[in-house]
mmCIF file of C-alpha atoms in Angstrom:
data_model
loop_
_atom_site.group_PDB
_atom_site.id
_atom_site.type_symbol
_atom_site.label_atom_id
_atom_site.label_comp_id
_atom_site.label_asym_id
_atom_site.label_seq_id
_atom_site.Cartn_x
_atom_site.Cartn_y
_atom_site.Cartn_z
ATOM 1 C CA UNK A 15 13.816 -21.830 29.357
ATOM 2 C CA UNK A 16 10.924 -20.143 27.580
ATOM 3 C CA UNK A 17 7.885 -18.305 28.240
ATOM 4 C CA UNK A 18 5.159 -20.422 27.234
ATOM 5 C CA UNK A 19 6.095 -23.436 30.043
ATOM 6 C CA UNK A 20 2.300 -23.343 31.716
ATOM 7 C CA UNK A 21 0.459 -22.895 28.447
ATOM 8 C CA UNK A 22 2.337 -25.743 26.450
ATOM 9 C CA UNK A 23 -0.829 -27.992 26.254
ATOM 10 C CA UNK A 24 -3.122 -25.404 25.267
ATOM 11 C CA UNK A 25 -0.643 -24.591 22.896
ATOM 12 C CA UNK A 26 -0.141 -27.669 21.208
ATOM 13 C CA UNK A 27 -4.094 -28.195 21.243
ATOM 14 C CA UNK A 28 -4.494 -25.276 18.853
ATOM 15 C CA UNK A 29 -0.946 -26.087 17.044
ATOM 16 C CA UNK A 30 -3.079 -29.160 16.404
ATOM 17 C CA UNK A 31 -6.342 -27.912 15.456
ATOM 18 C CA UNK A 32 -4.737 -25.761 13.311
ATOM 19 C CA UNK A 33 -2.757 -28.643 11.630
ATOM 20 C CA UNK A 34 -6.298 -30.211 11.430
ATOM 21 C CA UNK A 35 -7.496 -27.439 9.431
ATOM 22 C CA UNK A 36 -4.422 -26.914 6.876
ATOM 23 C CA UNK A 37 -5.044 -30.968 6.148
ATOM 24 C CA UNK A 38 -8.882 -30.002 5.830
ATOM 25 C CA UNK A 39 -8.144 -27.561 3.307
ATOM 26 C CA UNK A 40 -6.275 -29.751 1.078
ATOM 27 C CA UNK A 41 -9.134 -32.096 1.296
ATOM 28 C CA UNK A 42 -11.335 -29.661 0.121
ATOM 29 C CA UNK A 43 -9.076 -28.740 -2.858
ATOM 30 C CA UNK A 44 -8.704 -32.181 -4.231
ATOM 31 C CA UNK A 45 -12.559 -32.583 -3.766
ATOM 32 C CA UNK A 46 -12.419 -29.445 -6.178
ATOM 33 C CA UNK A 47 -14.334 -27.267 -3.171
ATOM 34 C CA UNK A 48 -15.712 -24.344 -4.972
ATOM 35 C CA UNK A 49 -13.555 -21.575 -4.195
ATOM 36 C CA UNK A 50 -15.021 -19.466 -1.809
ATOM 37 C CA UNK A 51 -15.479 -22.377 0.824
ATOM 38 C CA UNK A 52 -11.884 -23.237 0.430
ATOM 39 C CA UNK A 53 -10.804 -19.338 0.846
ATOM 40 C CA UNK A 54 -13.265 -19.218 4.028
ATOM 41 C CA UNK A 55 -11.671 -21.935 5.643
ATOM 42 C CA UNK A 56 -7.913 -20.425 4.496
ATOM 43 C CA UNK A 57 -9.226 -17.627 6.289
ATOM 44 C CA UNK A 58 -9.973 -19.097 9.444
ATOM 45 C CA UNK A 59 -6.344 -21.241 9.510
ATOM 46 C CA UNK A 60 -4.750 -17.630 9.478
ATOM 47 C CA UNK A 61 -6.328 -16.521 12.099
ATOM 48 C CA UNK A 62 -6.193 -19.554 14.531
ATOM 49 C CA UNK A 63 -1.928 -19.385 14.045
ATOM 50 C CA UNK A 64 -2.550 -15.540 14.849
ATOM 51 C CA UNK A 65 -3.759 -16.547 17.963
ATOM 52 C CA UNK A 66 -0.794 -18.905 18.458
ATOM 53 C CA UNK A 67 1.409 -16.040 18.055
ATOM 54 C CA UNK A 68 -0.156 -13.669 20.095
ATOM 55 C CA UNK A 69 -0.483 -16.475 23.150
ATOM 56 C CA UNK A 70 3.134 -16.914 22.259
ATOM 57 C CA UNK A 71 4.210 -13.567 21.904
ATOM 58 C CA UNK A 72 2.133 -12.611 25.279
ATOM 59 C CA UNK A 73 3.583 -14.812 27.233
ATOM 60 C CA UNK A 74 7.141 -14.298 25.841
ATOM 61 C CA UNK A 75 6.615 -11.197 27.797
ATOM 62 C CA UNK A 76 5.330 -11.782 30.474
ATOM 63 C CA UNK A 77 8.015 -13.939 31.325
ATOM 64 C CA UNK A 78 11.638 -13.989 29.022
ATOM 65 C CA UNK A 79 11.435 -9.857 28.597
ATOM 66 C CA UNK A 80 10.019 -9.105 32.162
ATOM 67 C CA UNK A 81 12.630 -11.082 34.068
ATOM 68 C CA UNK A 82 15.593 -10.046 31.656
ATOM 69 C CA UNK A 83 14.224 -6.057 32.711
ATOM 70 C CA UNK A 84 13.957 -7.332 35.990
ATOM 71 C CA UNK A 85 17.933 -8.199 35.675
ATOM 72 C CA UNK A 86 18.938 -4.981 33.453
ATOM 73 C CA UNK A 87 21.927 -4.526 31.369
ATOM 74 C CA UNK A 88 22.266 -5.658 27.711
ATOM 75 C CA UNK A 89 20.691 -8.623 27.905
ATOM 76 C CA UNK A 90 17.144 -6.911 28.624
ATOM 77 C CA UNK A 91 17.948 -4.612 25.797
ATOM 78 C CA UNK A 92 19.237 -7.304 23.591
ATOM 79 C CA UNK A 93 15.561 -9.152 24.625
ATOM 80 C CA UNK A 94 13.181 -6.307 24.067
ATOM 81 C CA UNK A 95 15.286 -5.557 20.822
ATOM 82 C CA UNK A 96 14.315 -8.956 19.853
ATOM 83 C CA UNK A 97 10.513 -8.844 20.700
ATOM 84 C CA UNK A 98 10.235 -5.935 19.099
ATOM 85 C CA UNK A 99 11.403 -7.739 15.188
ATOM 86 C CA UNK A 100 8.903 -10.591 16.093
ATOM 87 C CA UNK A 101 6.155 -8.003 16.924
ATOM 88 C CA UNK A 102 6.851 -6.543 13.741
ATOM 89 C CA UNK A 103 7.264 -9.703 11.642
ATOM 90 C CA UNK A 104 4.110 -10.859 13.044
ATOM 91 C CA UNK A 105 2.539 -7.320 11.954
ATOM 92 C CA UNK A 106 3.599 -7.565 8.343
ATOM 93 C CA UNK A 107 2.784 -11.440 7.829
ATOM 94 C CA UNK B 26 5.771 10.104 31.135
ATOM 95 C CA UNK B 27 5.862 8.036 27.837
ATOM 96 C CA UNK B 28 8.128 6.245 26.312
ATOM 97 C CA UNK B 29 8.453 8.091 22.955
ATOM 98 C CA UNK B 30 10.134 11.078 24.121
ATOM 99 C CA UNK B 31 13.443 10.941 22.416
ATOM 100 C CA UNK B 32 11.699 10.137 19.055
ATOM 101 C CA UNK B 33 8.852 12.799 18.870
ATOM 102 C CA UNK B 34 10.235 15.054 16.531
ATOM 103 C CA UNK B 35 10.703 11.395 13.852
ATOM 104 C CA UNK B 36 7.281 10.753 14.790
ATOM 105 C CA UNK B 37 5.541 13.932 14.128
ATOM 106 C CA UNK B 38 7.392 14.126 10.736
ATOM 107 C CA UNK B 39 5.879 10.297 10.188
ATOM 108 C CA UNK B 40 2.541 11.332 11.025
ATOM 109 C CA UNK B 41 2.887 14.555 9.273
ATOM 110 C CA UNK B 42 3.640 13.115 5.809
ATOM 111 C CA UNK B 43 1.123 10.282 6.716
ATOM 112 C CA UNK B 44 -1.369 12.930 7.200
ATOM 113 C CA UNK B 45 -0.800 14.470 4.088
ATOM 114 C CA UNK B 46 -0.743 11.115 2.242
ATOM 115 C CA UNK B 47 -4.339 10.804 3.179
ATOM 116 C CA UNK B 48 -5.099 14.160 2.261
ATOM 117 C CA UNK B 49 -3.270 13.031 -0.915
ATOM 118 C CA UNK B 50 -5.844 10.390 -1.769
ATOM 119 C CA UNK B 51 -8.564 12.110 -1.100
ATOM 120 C CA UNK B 52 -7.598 15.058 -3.611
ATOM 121 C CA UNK B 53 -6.862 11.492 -6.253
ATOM 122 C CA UNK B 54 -10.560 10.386 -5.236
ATOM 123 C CA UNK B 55 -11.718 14.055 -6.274
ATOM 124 C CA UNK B 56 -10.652 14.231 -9.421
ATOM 125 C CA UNK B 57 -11.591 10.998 -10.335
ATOM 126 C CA UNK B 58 -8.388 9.237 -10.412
ATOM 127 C CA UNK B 59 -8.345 5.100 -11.567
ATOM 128 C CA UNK B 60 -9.539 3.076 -8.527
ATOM 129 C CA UNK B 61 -6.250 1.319 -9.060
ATOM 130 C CA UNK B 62 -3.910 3.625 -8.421
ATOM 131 C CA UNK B 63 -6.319 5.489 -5.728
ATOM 132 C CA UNK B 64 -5.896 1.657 -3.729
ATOM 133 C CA UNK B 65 -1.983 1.573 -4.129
ATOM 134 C CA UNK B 66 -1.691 5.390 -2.032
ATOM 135 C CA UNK B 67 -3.738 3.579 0.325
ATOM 136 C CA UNK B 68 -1.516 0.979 1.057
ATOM 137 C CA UNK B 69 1.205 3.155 1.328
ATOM 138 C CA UNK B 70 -0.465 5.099 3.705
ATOM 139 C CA UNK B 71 -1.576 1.933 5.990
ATOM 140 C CA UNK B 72 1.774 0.906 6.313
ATOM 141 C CA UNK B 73 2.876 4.159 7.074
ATOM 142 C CA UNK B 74 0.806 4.193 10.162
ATOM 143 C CA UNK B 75 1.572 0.662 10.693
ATOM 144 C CA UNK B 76 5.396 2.090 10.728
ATOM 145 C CA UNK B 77 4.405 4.575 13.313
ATOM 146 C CA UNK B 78 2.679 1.912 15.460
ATOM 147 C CA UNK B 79 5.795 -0.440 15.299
ATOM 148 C CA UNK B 80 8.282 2.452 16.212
ATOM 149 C CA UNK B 81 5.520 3.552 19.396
ATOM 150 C CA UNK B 82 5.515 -0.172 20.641
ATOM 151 C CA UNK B 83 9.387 -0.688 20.106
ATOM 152 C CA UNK B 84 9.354 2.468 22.438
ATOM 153 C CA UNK B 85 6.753 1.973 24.455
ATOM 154 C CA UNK B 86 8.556 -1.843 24.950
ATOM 155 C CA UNK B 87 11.829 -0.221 26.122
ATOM 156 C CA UNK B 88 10.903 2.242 28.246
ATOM 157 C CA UNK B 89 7.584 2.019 30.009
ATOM 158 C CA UNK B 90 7.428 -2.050 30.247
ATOM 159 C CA UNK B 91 11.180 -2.206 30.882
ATOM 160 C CA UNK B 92 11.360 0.562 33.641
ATOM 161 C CA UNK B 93 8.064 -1.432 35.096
ATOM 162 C CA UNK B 94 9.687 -4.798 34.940
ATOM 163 C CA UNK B 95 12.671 -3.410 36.512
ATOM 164 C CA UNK B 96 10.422 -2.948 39.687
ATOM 165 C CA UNK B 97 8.048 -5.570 39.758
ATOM 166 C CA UNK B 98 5.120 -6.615 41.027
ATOM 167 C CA UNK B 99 1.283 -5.723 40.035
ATOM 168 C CA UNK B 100 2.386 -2.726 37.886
ATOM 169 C CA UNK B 101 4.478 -4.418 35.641
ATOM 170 C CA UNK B 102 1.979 -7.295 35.251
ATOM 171 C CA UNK B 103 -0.338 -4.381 34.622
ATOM 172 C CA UNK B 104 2.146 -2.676 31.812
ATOM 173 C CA UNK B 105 2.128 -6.345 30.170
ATOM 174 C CA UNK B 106 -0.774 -7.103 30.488
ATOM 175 C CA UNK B 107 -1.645 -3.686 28.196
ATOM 176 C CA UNK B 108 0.790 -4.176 25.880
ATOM 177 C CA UNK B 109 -0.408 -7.524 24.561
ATOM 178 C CA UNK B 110 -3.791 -6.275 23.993
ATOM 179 C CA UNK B 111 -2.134 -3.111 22.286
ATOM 180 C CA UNK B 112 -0.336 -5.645 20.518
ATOM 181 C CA UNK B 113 -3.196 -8.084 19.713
ATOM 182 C CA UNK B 114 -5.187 -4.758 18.160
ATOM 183 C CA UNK B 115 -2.417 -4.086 16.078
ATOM 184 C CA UNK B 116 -2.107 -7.401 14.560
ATOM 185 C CA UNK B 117 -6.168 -7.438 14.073
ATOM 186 C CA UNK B 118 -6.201 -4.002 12.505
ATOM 187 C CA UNK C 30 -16.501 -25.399 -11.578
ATOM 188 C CA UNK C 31 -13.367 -24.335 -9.595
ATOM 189 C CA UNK C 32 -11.058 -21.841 -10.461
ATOM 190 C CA UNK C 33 -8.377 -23.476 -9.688
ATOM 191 C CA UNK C 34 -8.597 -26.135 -11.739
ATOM 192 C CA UNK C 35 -5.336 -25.695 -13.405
ATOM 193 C CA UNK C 36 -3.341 -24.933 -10.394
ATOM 194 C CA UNK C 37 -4.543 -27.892 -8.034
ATOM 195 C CA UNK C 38 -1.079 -29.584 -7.811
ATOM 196 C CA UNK C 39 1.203 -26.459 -7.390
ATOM 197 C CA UNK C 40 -2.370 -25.923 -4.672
ATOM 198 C CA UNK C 41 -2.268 -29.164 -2.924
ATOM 199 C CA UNK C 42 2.075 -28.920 -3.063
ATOM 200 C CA UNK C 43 2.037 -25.263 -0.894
ATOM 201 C CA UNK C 44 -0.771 -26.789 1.641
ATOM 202 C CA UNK C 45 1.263 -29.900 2.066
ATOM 203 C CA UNK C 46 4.377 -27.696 3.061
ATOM 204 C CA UNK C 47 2.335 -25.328 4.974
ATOM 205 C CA UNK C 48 1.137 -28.552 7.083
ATOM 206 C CA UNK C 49 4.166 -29.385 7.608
ATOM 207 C CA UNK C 50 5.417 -26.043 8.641
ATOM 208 C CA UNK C 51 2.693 -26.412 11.262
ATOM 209 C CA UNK C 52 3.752 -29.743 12.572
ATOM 210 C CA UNK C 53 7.253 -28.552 13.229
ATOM 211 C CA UNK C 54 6.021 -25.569 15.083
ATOM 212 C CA UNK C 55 4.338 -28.378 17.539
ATOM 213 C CA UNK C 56 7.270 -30.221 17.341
ATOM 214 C CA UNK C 57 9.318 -27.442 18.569
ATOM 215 C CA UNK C 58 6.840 -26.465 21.316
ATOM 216 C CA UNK C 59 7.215 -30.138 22.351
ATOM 217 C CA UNK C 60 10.821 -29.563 22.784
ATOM 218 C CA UNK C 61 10.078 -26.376 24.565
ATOM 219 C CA UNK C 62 12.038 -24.098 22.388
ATOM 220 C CA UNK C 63 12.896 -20.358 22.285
ATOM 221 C CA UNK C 64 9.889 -18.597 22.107
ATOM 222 C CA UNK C 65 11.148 -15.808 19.160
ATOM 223 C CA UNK C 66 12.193 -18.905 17.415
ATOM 224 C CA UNK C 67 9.093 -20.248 17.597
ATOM 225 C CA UNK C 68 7.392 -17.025 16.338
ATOM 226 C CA UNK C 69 9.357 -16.725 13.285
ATOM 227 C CA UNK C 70 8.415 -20.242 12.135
ATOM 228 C CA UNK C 71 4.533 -18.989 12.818
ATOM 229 C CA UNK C 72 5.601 -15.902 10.919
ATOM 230 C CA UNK C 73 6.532 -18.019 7.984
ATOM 231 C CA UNK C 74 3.482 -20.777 8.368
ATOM 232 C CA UNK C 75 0.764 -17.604 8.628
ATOM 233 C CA UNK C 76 2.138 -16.041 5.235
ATOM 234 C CA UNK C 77 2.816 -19.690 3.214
ATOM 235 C CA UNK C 78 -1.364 -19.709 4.046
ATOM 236 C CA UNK C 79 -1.537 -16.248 2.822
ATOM 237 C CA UNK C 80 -0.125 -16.976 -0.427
ATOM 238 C CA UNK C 81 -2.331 -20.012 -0.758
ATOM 239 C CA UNK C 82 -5.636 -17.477 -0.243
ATOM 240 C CA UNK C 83 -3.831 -14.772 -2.977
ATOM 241 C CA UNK C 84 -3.353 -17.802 -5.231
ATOM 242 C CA UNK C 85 -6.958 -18.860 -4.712
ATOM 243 C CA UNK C 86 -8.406 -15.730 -5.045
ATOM 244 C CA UNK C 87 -6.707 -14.521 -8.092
ATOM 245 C CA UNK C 88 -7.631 -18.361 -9.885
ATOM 246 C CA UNK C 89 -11.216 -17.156 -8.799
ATOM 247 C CA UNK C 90 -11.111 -13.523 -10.325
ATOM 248 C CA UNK C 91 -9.579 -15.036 -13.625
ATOM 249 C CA UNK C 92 -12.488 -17.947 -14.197
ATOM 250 C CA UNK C 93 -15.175 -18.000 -11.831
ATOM 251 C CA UNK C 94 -16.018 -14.058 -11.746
ATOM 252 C CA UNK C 95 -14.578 -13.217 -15.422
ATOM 253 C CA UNK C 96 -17.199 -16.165 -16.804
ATOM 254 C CA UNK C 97 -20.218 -15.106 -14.703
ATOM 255 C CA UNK C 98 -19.289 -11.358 -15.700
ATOM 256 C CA UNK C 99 -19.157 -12.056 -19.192
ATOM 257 C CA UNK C 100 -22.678 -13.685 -18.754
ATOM 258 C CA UNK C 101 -24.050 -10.685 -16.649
ATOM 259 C CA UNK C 102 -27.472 -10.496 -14.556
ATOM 260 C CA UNK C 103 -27.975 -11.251 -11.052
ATOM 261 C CA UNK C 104 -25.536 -13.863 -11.607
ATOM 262 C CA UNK C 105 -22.541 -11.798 -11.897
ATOM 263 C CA UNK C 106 -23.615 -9.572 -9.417
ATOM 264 C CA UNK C 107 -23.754 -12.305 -6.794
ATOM 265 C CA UNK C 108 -20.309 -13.982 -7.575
ATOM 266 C CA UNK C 109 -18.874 -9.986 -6.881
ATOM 267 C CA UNK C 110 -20.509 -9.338 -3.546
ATOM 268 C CA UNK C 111 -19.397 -12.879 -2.691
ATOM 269 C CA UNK C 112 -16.112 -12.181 -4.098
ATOM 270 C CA UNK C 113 -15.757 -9.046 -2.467
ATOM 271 C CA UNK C 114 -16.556 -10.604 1.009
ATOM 272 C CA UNK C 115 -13.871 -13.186 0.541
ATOM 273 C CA UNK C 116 -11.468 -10.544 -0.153
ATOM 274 C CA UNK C 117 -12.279 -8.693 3.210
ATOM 275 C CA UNK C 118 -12.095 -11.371 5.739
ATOM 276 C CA UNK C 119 -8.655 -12.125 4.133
ATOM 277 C CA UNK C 120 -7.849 -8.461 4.777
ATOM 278 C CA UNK C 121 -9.452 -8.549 8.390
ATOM 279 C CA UNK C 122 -7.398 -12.356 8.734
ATOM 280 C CA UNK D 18 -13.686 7.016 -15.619
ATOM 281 C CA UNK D 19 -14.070 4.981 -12.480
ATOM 282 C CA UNK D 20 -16.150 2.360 -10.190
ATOM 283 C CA UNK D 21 -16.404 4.713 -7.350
ATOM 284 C CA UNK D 22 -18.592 7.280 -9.064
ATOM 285 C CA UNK D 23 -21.584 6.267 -6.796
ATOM 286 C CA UNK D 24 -19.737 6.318 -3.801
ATOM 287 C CA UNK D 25 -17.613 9.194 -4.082
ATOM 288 C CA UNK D 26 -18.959 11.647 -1.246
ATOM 289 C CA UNK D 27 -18.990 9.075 1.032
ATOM 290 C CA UNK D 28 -15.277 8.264 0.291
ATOM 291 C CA UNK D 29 -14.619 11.585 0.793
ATOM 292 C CA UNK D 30 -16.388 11.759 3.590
ATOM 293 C CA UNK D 31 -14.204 8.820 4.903
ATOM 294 C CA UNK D 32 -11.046 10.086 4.051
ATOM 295 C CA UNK D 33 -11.438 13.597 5.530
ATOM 296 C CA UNK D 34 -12.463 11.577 8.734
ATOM 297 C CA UNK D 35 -9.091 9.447 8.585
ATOM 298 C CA UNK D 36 -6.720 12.713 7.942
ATOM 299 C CA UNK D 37 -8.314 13.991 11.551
ATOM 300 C CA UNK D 38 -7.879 10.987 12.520
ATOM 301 C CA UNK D 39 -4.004 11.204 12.126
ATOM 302 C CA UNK D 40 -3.988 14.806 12.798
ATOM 303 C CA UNK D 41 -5.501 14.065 16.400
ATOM 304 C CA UNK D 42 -2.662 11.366 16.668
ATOM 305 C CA UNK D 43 -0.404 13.915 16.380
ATOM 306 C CA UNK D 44 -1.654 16.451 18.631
ATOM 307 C CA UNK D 45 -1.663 13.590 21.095
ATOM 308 C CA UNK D 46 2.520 13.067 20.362
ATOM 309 C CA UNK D 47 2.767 16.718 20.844
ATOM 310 C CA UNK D 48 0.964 16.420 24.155
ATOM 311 C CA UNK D 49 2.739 13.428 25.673
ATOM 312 C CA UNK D 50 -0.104 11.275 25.832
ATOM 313 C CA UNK D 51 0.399 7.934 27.069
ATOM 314 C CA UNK D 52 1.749 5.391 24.402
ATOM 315 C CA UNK D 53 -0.587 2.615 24.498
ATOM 316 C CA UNK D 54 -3.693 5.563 24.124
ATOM 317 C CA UNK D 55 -1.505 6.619 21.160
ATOM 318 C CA UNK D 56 -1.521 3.177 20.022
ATOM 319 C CA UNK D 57 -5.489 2.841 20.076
ATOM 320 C CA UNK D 58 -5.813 5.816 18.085
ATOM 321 C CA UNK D 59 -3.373 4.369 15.574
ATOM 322 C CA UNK D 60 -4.731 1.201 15.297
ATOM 323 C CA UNK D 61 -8.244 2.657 14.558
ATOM 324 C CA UNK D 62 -6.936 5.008 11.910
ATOM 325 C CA UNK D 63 -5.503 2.077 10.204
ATOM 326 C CA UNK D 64 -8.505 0.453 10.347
ATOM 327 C CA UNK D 65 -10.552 3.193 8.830
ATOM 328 C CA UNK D 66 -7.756 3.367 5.663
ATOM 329 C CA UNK D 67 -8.699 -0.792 5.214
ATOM 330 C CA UNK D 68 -12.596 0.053 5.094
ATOM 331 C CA UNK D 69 -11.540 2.594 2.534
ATOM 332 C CA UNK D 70 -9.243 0.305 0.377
ATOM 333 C CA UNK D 71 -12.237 -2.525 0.942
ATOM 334 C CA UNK D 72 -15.153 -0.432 -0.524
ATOM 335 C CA UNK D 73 -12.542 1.289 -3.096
ATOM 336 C CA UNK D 74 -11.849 -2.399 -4.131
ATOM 337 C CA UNK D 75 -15.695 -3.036 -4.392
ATOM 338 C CA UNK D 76 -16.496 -0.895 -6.206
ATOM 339 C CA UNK D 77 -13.723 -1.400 -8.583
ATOM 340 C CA UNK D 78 -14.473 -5.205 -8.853
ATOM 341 C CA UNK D 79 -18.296 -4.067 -9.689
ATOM 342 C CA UNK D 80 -17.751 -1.915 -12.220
ATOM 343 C CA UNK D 81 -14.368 -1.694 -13.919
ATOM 344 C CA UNK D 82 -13.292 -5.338 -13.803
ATOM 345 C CA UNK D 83 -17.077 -6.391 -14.231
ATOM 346 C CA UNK D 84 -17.479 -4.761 -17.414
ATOM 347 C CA UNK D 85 -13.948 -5.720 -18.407
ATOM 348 C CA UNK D 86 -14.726 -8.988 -18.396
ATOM 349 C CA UNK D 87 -18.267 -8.648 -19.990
ATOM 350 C CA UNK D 88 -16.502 -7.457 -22.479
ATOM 351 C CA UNK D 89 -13.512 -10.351 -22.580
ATOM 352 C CA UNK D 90 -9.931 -10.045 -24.454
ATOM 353 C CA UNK D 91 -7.121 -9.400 -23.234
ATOM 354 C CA UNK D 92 -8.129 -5.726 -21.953
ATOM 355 C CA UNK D 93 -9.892 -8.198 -19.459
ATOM 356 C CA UNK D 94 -7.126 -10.418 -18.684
ATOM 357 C CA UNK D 95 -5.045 -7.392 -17.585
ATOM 358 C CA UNK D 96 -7.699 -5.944 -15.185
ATOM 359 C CA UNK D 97 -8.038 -8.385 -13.147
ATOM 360 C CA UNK D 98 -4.310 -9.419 -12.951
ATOM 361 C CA UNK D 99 -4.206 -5.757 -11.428
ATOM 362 C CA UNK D 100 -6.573 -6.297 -9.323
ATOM 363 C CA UNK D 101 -5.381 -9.472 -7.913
ATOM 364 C CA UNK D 102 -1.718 -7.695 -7.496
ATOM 365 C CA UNK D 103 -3.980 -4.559 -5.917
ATOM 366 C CA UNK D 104 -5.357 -7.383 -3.162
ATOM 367 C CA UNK D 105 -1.954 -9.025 -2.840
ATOM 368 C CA UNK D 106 -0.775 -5.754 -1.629
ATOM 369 C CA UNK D 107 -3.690 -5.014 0.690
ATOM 370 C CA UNK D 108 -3.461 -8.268 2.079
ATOM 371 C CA UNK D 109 0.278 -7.581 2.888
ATOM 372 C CA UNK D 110 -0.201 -4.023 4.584
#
């Protein structure tokens, strides 16, 4: 099972979009795009897959680490142990 | 209650040397030290903080949201709720 | 002019992969898997684009601002504060 | 010398607002405040240390590297390579 069940087809909406605009920047680069119109658009493509991992990552929560509290026991530790390295991957990337 | 308390006396020594790293940078701005080497104290200090923030979450994560989980209902939706936007803030910041 | 003139195939070689990177992460949400698993590959797709933007922006610094620098004027000043705009939104990203 | 001559008081200025910043983070540890108010504070300090790094790395890019390159060489080639590895390390904290 996993968290993000209800929000799969937003999810893959903005998976797409953001697919959309990684293809968009290499168009721009072969076009040799002056530099500063690629970089905006780089830009942008960062931040839409921050938003994927935050929708991700919020309802991860909300679901996988909320019922594995709800249970106890290792396995909640072993999940919150585990949010807790994406959270930080996520912070650092 | 918070969910910190068996690491305050780690985190006060963080925020202690994080404090003085800042204080640290300003005495480099004051005597004129090389922009360049002004910039690399202040990335140390960032993810200093950005340590502290990780450790309060991972905390925060095992204690307040798990203990909330553990009883359900609006409070814990509440909890999770707050500690996505915490989350989303850190990632923007 | 572009800066990246001379890296446009090592360029267009990282955005292909990145693309793809993003692809798979829809392909696994398709196949509804493990959230964290999920993360890590957005993780890896969010700093493949960062490298891109570093790679970008230090082609820029090297040609685009060194050139209009070494010409001076209103120029040069323009190409900084432009520069220097870039460089925050990828910060802020 | 350096490219934040101009700016210097207001840098300072900046700075001694971040150390109270982190100083009042700590008094808030020391007083059991609630983690995710913690976490605000935190977030906004780290914040304040990127608008620092941001108008350090203006000013830097105005001045030093701009008069680097009006001047060309290799003395130019090596300030901007470290200022490019100065961004890539902002970008990554």
């Amino acid at each position: 099972m996993n968290g993000y069940a209800n929000n799969k087809d937003q999810l893959l909406a903005r998976l797409k979009r953001a697919e959309g605009q990684v293809r968009g920047i290499a168009r721009m680069v072969e076009e040799d795009t002056y530099c500063i119109d690629v970089l905006t658009q780089v830009s942008a493509a960062t931040k839409a897959l921050e938003a994927v991992a935050l929708s991700l990552l919020a309802d991860h929560l909300s679901h996988c680490v909320a019922e594995a509290s709800a249970q106890g026991g290792s396995v909640a530790e072993e999940k919150i142990r585990e949010a807790n390295e994406a959270i930080a991957r996520l912070v650092r990337s």
